[in-house]
Amino acid sequence: MTRTAIVTGASSGIGVAVSKKLVELGYNVMMAARRVDRLEELAKELGDKAAYRATDVTNPDDLKALVEATDAAFGQTDILVNNAGIMPLSPMSGRRTEDWDNMIDVNLRGVLHGIDAVLPQMAERQDGHIVNVSSVAGLAVTPISAVYSATKFGVRAISDGLRQEMTGRNVRVTVVTPGGVNTELADSITDKNLRTALEAHLTFDFLEPENIADAVAYALEQPASVCIGEIVIRPTGQA
Ligand SMILES: NC(=O)c1ccc[n+]([C@@H]2O[C@H](COP(=O)([O-])OP(=O)(O)OC[C@H]3O[C@@H](n4cnc5c(N)ncnc54)[C@H](OP(=O)(O)O)[C@@H]3O)[C@@H](O)[C@H]2O)c1
């Protein structure tokens, strides 16, 4: 049977590449994000195996409706790729508290809302795969990444705890932990001076979103008895 995946954050960057890769591999894909114009265009390009739904991951009802729409369109939800994220980096002394709240709401609560929406059917069927996207900022913290890192450390903690909890239910959990990837993520940095300084500082070549899509596909394509717990994937030039 054709397997069905939900991909959040499918309107740009890694989410676009993952959606394309999964359709190429024969999966049905339900793409979710707020910018539906982009999703609509991508769905047209990808054909019958792709559908989309406007989703704000900070709203738990949106995630529940997303899963219902996926099940209605394709029968059931086999895979969730919790990819939506923002990265408004800044030093905490800058007191950009709205950025802190937004990161927690999207990167952490958003992931939890996705898990909550798909877990009941996966646990009951004793089949499913949840892929959460963390970051190397979830492995090591820097002075400007305290809150972003907190969310991405959190994603790794949630992923491994859920993986352990689900061992008896045949639900696999993978966390994909990228280094620098060439996407629109830096657009979410609200401290523009910091963004300029950061871009001048990061001189190595970034990965392309397709490199992360390959990592997601590697985890998904393993036999059901094989759980890839974590994939850390960095540009060769990134320390
Ligand atoms: N690029 C990197 O260097 C890098 C490194 C490590 C980890 N990551 C992680 O990779 C993931 C994907 O990021 P990206 O690099 O592909 O960045 P991106 O190009 O900026 O994509 C971010 C995606 O998240 C979605 N999103 C943001 N807020 C949302 C919300 N409230 N509800 C639903 N969707 C929302 C955006 O869609 P809408 O705005 O249309 O809603 C967009 O599709 C993130 O979790 C990020 O932390 C990226």
mmCIF file of C-alpha atoms and ligand atoms in Angstrom:
data_model
loop_
_atom_site.group_PDB
_atom_site.id
_atom_site.type_symbol
_atom_site.label_atom_id
_atom_site.label_comp_id
_atom_site.label_asym_id
_atom_site.label_seq_id
_atom_site.Cartn_x
_atom_site.Cartn_y
_atom_site.Cartn_z
ATOM 1 C CA MET A 1 0.000 0.000 0.000
ATOM 2 C CA THR A 2 1.208 3.522 -0.771
ATOM 3 C CA ARG A 3 2.411 5.177 2.413
ATOM 4 C CA THR A 4 1.295 8.677 3.316
ATOM 5 C CA ALA A 5 3.431 11.394 4.893
ATOM 6 C CA ILE A 6 2.576 14.777 6.341
ATOM 7 C CA VAL A 7 5.348 17.361 5.961
ATOM 8 C CA THR A 8 5.100 20.589 7.982
ATOM 9 C CA GLY A 9 6.969 23.681 6.865
ATOM 10 C CA ALA A 10 6.514 22.535 3.267
ATOM 11 C CA SER A 11 6.359 26.038 1.773
ATOM 12 C CA SER A 12 10.125 26.550 1.611
ATOM 13 C CA GLY A 13 13.593 25.127 2.174
ATOM 14 C CA ILE A 14 13.892 21.660 3.670
ATOM 15 C CA GLY A 15 10.123 21.034 3.649
ATOM 16 C CA VAL A 16 9.917 21.588 -0.116
ATOM 17 C CA ALA A 17 12.835 19.231 -0.741
ATOM 18 C CA VAL A 18 11.424 16.547 1.568
ATOM 19 C CA SER A 19 7.995 16.769 -0.104
ATOM 20 C CA LYS A 20 9.517 16.435 -3.574
ATOM 21 C CA LYS A 21 11.753 13.536 -2.528
ATOM 22 C CA LEU A 22 8.901 11.606 -0.923
ATOM 23 C CA VAL A 23 6.626 12.007 -3.960
ATOM 24 C CA GLU A 24 9.556 10.886 -6.144
ATOM 25 C CA LEU A 25 9.868 7.775 -3.925
ATOM 26 C CA GLY A 26 6.148 7.008 -4.352
ATOM 27 C CA TYR A 27 4.684 8.307 -1.081
ATOM 28 C CA ASN A 28 1.507 10.372 -0.858
ATOM 29 C CA VAL A 29 2.391 13.709 0.709
ATOM 30 C CA MET A 30 0.196 16.209 2.565
ATOM 31 C CA MET A 31 2.062 19.508 2.685
ATOM 32 C CA ALA A 32 1.396 21.991 5.473
ATOM 33 C CA ALA A 33 2.409 25.603 6.137
ATOM 34 C CA ARG A 34 0.816 29.037 6.382
ATOM 35 C CA ARG A 35 1.759 30.323 2.897
ATOM 36 C CA VAL A 36 -0.801 28.393 0.858
ATOM 37 C CA ASP A 37 0.089 30.133 -2.408
ATOM 38 C CA ARG A 38 3.441 28.371 -2.313
ATOM 39 C CA LEU A 39 1.871 25.042 -1.309
ATOM 40 C CA GLU A 40 -0.648 25.316 -4.138
ATOM 41 C CA GLU A 41 2.127 25.880 -6.680
ATOM 42 C CA LEU A 42 4.168 22.953 -5.349
ATOM 43 C CA ALA A 43 1.117 20.664 -5.295
ATOM 44 C CA LYS A 44 0.469 21.490 -8.971
ATOM 45 C CA GLU A 45 4.064 20.589 -9.798
ATOM 46 C CA LEU A 46 3.941 17.312 -7.843
ATOM 47 C CA GLY A 47 0.594 16.007 -9.163
ATOM 48 C CA ASP A 48 -1.953 13.580 -7.683
ATOM 49 C CA LYS A 49 0.293 12.235 -4.943
ATOM 50 C CA ALA A 50 0.498 15.667 -3.306
ATOM 51 C CA ALA A 51 -2.118 17.674 -1.436
ATOM 52 C CA TYR A 52 -1.860 20.644 0.887
ATOM 53 C CA ARG A 53 -3.596 22.354 3.746
ATOM 54 C CA ALA A 54 -3.093 25.747 5.391
ATOM 55 C CA THR A 55 -1.679 25.013 8.838
ATOM 56 C CA ASP A 56 -0.266 27.088 11.647
ATOM 57 C CA VAL A 57 1.628 24.617 13.835
ATOM 58 C CA THR A 58 1.166 26.847 16.890
ATOM 59 C CA ASN A 59 -2.535 25.950 16.807
ATOM 60 C CA PRO A 60 -3.265 22.378 17.970
ATOM 61 C CA ASP A 61 -6.652 22.413 16.191
ATOM 62 C CA ASP A 62 -4.884 23.096 12.883
ATOM 63 C CA LEU A 63 -2.782 19.953 13.345
ATOM 64 C CA LYS A 64 -5.827 17.841 14.194
ATOM 65 C CA ALA A 65 -7.624 19.180 11.101
ATOM 66 C CA LEU A 66 -4.497 18.506 9.031
ATOM 67 C CA VAL A 67 -4.438 14.852 10.055
ATOM 68 C CA GLU A 68 -8.188 14.524 9.403
ATOM 69 C CA ALA A 69 -7.722 16.050 5.938
ATOM 70 C CA THR A 70 -4.808 13.680 5.251
ATOM 71 C CA ASP A 71 -6.806 10.638 6.305
ATOM 72 C CA ALA A 72 -9.752 11.807 4.171
ATOM 73 C CA ALA A 73 -7.534 12.348 1.122
ATOM 74 C CA PHE A 74 -5.249 9.322 1.378
ATOM 75 C CA GLY A 75 -6.786 6.864 3.882
ATOM 76 C CA GLN A 76 -4.426 7.160 6.845
ATOM 77 C CA THR A 77 -1.306 8.942 8.094
ATOM 78 C CA ASP A 78 1.775 6.729 8.201
ATOM 79 C CA ILE A 79 4.496 9.342 8.600
ATOM 80 C CA LEU A 80 4.796 12.809 10.129
ATOM 81 C CA VAL A 81 7.781 15.004 9.306
ATOM 82 C CA ASN A 82 7.745 17.748 11.948
ATOM 83 C CA ASN A 83 9.907 20.231 10.061
ATOM 84 C CA ALA A 84 8.345 23.713 10.514
ATOM 85 C CA GLY A 85 10.676 26.009 12.413
ATOM 86 C CA ILE A 86 11.947 29.547 12.920
ATOM 87 C CA MET A 87 15.331 30.816 14.099
ATOM 88 C CA PRO A 88 15.218 34.432 15.307
ATOM 89 C CA LEU A 89 18.642 34.313 16.956
ATOM 90 C CA SER A 90 19.690 37.094 19.332
ATOM 91 C CA PRO A 91 21.546 37.611 22.611
ATOM 92 C CA MET A 92 19.182 37.301 25.566
ATOM 93 C CA SER A 93 20.275 40.721 26.838
ATOM 94 C CA GLY A 94 18.499 42.120 23.741
ATOM 95 C CA ARG A 95 15.250 41.030 25.443
ATOM 96 C CA ARG A 96 13.449 40.084 22.236
ATOM 97 C CA THR A 97 10.908 38.198 24.305
ATOM 98 C CA GLU A 98 8.397 37.966 21.459
ATOM 99 C CA ASP A 99 11.016 36.028 19.469
ATOM 100 C CA TRP A 100 11.570 33.721 22.450
ATOM 101 C CA ASP A 101 7.852 32.983 22.701
ATOM 102 C CA ASN A 102 7.508 32.461 18.960
ATOM 103 C CA MET A 103 10.400 29.970 18.900
ATOM 104 C CA ILE A 104 8.893 28.006 21.756
ATOM 105 C CA ASP A 105 5.460 28.079 20.100
ATOM 106 C CA VAL A 106 6.644 26.972 16.633
ATOM 107 C CA ASN A 107 9.733 24.822 17.270
ATOM 108 C CA LEU A 108 8.630 23.092 20.451
ATOM 109 C CA ARG A 109 4.870 23.346 20.902
ATOM 110 C CA GLY A 110 4.410 22.923 17.140
ATOM 111 C CA VAL A 111 6.261 19.608 17.239
ATOM 112 C CA LEU A 112 4.185 18.482 20.228
ATOM 113 C CA HIS A 113 0.928 19.443 18.492
ATOM 114 C CA GLY A 114 1.953 17.342 15.490
ATOM 115 C CA ILE A 115 2.836 14.356 17.657
ATOM 116 C CA ASP A 116 -0.418 14.651 19.578
ATOM 117 C CA ALA A 117 -2.436 14.715 16.356
ATOM 118 C CA VAL A 118 -0.894 11.564 14.788
ATOM 119 C CA LEU A 119 0.101 9.415 17.732
ATOM 120 C CA PRO A 120 -3.303 7.890 18.605
ATOM 121 C CA GLN A 121 -3.785 6.303 15.168
ATOM 122 C CA MET A 122 -0.142 5.205 14.893
ATOM 123 C CA ALA A 123 -0.112 3.651 18.364
ATOM 124 C CA GLU A 124 -3.429 1.890 17.728
ATOM 125 C CA ARG A 125 -2.335 0.538 14.342
ATOM 126 C CA GLN A 126 1.095 -0.293 15.796
ATOM 127 C CA ASP A 127 2.703 1.264 12.759
ATOM 128 C CA GLY A 128 4.076 4.706 12.030
ATOM 129 C CA HIS A 129 7.131 6.920 11.796
ATOM 130 C CA ILE A 130 7.642 10.392 13.216
ATOM 131 C CA VAL A 131 10.626 12.433 12.000
ATOM 132 C CA ASN A 132 11.433 15.572 13.961
ATOM 133 C CA VAL A 133 13.867 18.176 12.640
ATOM 134 C CA SER A 134 16.270 19.525 15.274
ATOM 135 C CA SER A 135 19.563 21.349 14.571
ATOM 136 C CA VAL A 136 23.219 21.242 15.544
ATOM 137 C CA ALA A 137 22.118 24.161 17.754
ATOM 138 C CA GLY A 138 20.379 21.357 19.675
ATOM 139 C CA LEU A 139 23.761 19.717 20.296
ATOM 140 C CA ALA A 140 25.743 22.780 21.380
ATOM 141 C CA VAL A 141 24.694 26.251 22.485
ATOM 142 C CA THR A 142 26.269 29.594 21.474
ATOM 143 C CA PRO A 143 25.752 33.048 23.017
ATOM 144 C CA ILE A 144 23.173 34.064 20.383
ATOM 145 C CA SER A 145 21.334 30.742 20.264
ATOM 146 C CA ALA A 146 20.207 30.223 23.873
ATOM 147 C CA VAL A 147 16.463 30.063 23.207
ATOM 148 C CA TYR A 148 16.688 28.540 19.717
ATOM 149 C CA SER A 149 19.043 25.907 21.157
ATOM 150 C CA ALA A 150 16.645 25.302 24.050
ATOM 151 C CA THR A 151 13.910 24.467 21.544
ATOM 152 C CA LYS A 152 16.183 22.232 19.475
ATOM 153 C CA PHE A 153 17.673 20.443 22.533
ATOM 154 C CA GLY A 154 14.014 20.004 23.491
ATOM 155 C CA VAL A 155 13.129 18.457 20.134
ATOM 156 C CA ARG A 156 15.925 15.915 20.615
ATOM 157 C CA ALA A 157 14.730 15.118 24.155
ATOM 158 C CA ILE A 158 11.113 14.718 23.027
ATOM 159 C CA SER A 159 12.190 12.539 20.100
ATOM 160 C CA ASP A 160 14.269 10.146 22.139
ATOM 161 C CA GLY A 161 11.729 9.919 24.941
ATOM 162 C CA LEU A 162 8.967 9.168 22.448
ATOM 163 C CA ARG A 163 11.171 6.663 20.622
ATOM 164 C CA GLN A 164 11.723 4.773 23.864
ATOM 165 C CA GLU A 165 8.051 4.938 24.818
ATOM 166 C CA MET A 166 6.957 3.621 21.417
ATOM 167 C CA THR A 167 9.330 0.629 21.208
ATOM 168 C CA GLY A 168 6.496 -1.733 22.161
ATOM 169 C CA ARG A 169 4.062 -0.167 19.671
ATOM 170 C CA ASN A 170 6.189 -0.402 16.540
ATOM 171 C CA VAL A 171 6.212 3.376 16.014
ATOM 172 C CA ARG A 172 9.617 4.639 14.913
ATOM 173 C CA VAL A 173 10.957 8.058 15.870
ATOM 174 C CA THR A 174 13.883 9.734 14.138
ATOM 175 C CA VAL A 175 15.454 13.100 14.798
ATOM 176 C CA VAL A 176 17.299 14.757 11.924
ATOM 177 C CA THR A 177 19.878 17.257 13.145
ATOM 178 C CA PRO A 178 21.229 19.509 10.382
ATOM 179 C CA GLY A 179 24.068 22.017 10.337
ATOM 180 C CA GLY A 180 23.889 24.969 7.950
ATOM 181 C CA VAL A 181 21.459 24.536 5.054
ATOM 182 C CA ASN A 182 20.831 27.007 2.256
ATOM 183 C CA THR A 183 17.189 28.027 2.972
ATOM 184 C CA GLU A 184 15.116 31.051 3.997
ATOM 185 C CA LEU A 185 15.557 30.323 7.716
ATOM 186 C CA ALA A 186 17.748 33.378 8.405
ATOM 187 C CA ASP A 187 14.847 35.596 7.222
ATOM 188 C CA SER A 188 13.286 34.937 10.639
ATOM 189 C CA ILE A 189 16.161 36.763 12.409
ATOM 190 C CA THR A 190 14.635 40.047 13.591
ATOM 191 C CA ASP A 191 17.968 41.564 14.726
ATOM 192 C CA LYS A 192 19.202 42.650 11.287
ATOM 193 C CA ASN A 193 22.686 43.736 12.481
ATOM 194 C CA LEU A 194 23.180 40.327 14.005
ATOM 195 C CA ARG A 195 22.082 38.660 10.770
ATOM 196 C CA THR A 196 24.648 40.649 8.757
ATOM 197 C CA ALA A 197 27.407 39.823 11.256
ATOM 198 C CA LEU A 198 26.425 36.152 11.293
ATOM 199 C CA GLU A 199 26.449 35.865 7.501
ATOM 200 C CA ALA A 200 29.913 37.458 7.367
ATOM 201 C CA HIS A 201 31.122 34.990 10.016
ATOM 202 C CA LEU A 202 29.789 31.790 8.386
ATOM 203 C CA THR A 203 32.194 31.357 5.500
ATOM 204 C CA PHE A 204 31.744 27.612 4.799
ATOM 205 C CA ASP A 205 29.489 26.297 2.022
ATOM 206 C CA PHE A 206 26.036 25.373 3.309
ATOM 207 C CA LEU A 207 24.249 22.113 2.521
ATOM 208 C CA GLU A 208 21.335 22.138 0.083
ATOM 209 C CA PRO A 209 17.820 21.213 1.303
ATOM 210 C CA GLU A 210 17.993 18.085 -0.912
ATOM 211 C CA ASN A 211 20.827 16.765 1.295
ATOM 212 C CA ILE A 212 18.459 16.819 4.282
ATOM 213 C CA ALA A 213 15.659 15.269 2.209
ATOM 214 C CA ASP A 214 18.026 12.379 1.408
ATOM 215 C CA ALA A 215 18.659 11.892 5.145
ATOM 216 C CA VAL A 216 14.905 11.847 5.888
ATOM 217 C CA ALA A 217 14.345 9.365 3.057
ATOM 218 C CA TYR A 218 17.165 7.138 4.358
ATOM 219 C CA ALA A 219 15.451 6.882 7.750
ATOM 220 C CA LEU A 220 12.001 6.263 6.231
ATOM 221 C CA GLU A 221 13.175 3.657 3.737
ATOM 222 C CA GLN A 222 14.669 1.291 6.323
ATOM 223 C CA PRO A 223 12.850 -1.981 7.044
ATOM 224 C CA ALA A 224 10.210 -1.650 9.797
ATOM 225 C CA SER A 225 12.546 -3.444 12.221
ATOM 226 C CA VAL A 226 15.218 -0.728 11.867
ATOM 227 C CA CYS A 227 14.876 2.580 13.718
ATOM 228 C CA ILE A 228 17.344 5.312 12.818
ATOM 229 C CA GLY A 229 17.354 7.314 16.070
ATOM 230 C CA GLU A 230 19.292 10.371 14.935
ATOM 231 C CA ILE A 231 21.057 11.645 11.848
ATOM 232 C CA VAL A 232 23.493 14.523 12.345
ATOM 233 C CA ILE A 233 24.302 16.047 8.972
ATOM 234 C CA ARG A 234 26.643 19.014 8.549
ATOM 235 C CA PRO A 235 28.476 20.731 5.727
ATOM 236 C CA THR A 236 31.962 19.223 5.559
ATOM 237 C CA GLY A 237 33.399 22.668 6.259
ATOM 238 C CA GLN A 238 31.307 23.346 9.397
ATOM 239 C CA ALA A 239 33.063 22.788 12.738
HETATM 240 N N1 LIG B 1 18.519 26.006 7.365
HETATM 241 C C1 LIG B 1 19.318 25.581 8.325
HETATM 242 O O1 LIG B 1 20.526 25.910 8.345
HETATM 243 C C2 LIG B 1 18.796 24.647 9.393
HETATM 244 C C3 LIG B 1 19.742 24.054 10.236
HETATM 245 C C4 LIG B 1 19.286 23.220 11.245
HETATM 246 C C5 LIG B 1 17.932 23.000 11.399
HETATM 247 N N2 LIG B 1 17.046 23.612 10.570
HETATM 248 C C6 LIG B 1 15.624 23.382 10.801
HETATM 249 O O2 LIG B 1 15.020 22.949 9.608
HETATM 250 C C7 LIG B 1 13.619 23.225 9.653
HETATM 251 C C8 LIG B 1 13.176 23.810 8.316
HETATM 252 O O3 LIG B 1 13.768 25.074 8.159
HETATM 253 P P1 LIG B 1 14.360 25.624 6.769
HETATM 254 O O4 LIG B 1 15.819 25.739 6.959
HETATM 255 O O5 LIG B 1 13.838 24.850 5.646
HETATM 256 O O6 LIG B 1 13.790 27.127 6.813
HETATM 257 P P2 LIG B 1 12.689 27.888 5.933
HETATM 258 O O7 LIG B 1 13.063 27.832 4.498
HETATM 259 O O8 LIG B 1 12.556 29.224 6.580
HETATM 260 O O9 LIG B 1 11.374 27.023 6.168
HETATM 261 C C9 LIG B 1 10.663 27.077 7.385
HETATM 262 C C10 LIG B 1 9.291 26.489 7.165
HETATM 263 O O10 LIG B 1 8.604 26.510 8.428
HETATM 264 C C11 LIG B 1 7.302 26.997 8.196
HETATM 265 N N3 LIG B 1 6.732 27.637 9.379
HETATM 266 C C12 LIG B 1 7.245 28.630 10.137
HETATM 267 N N4 LIG B 1 6.373 28.967 11.095
HETATM 268 C C13 LIG B 1 5.271 28.185 10.928
HETATM 269 C C14 LIG B 1 4.023 28.074 11.587
HETATM 270 N N5 LIG B 1 3.699 28.841 12.642
HETATM 271 N N6 LIG B 1 3.143 27.150 11.139
HETATM 272 C C15 LIG B 1 3.437 26.374 10.081
HETATM 273 N N7 LIG B 1 4.594 26.429 9.418
HETATM 274 C C16 LIG B 1 5.504 27.335 9.840
HETATM 275 C C17 LIG B 1 7.439 27.989 7.045
HETATM 276 O O11 LIG B 1 6.186 28.091 6.349
HETATM 277 P P3 LIG B 1 5.167 29.324 6.425
HETATM 278 O O12 LIG B 1 5.962 30.554 6.772
HETATM 279 O O13 LIG B 1 4.582 29.351 5.051
HETATM 280 O O14 LIG B 1 4.173 28.942 7.459
HETATM 281 C C18 LIG B 1 8.462 27.284 6.174
HETATM 282 O O15 LIG B 1 7.820 26.393 5.305
HETATM 283 C C19 LIG B 1 13.415 24.139 10.856
HETATM 284 O O16 LIG B 1 12.892 23.389 11.932
HETATM 285 C C20 LIG B 1 14.824 24.614 11.186
HETATM 286 O O17 LIG B 1 14.977 24.955 12.543
HETATM 287 C C21 LIG B 1 17.443 24.409 9.552
#
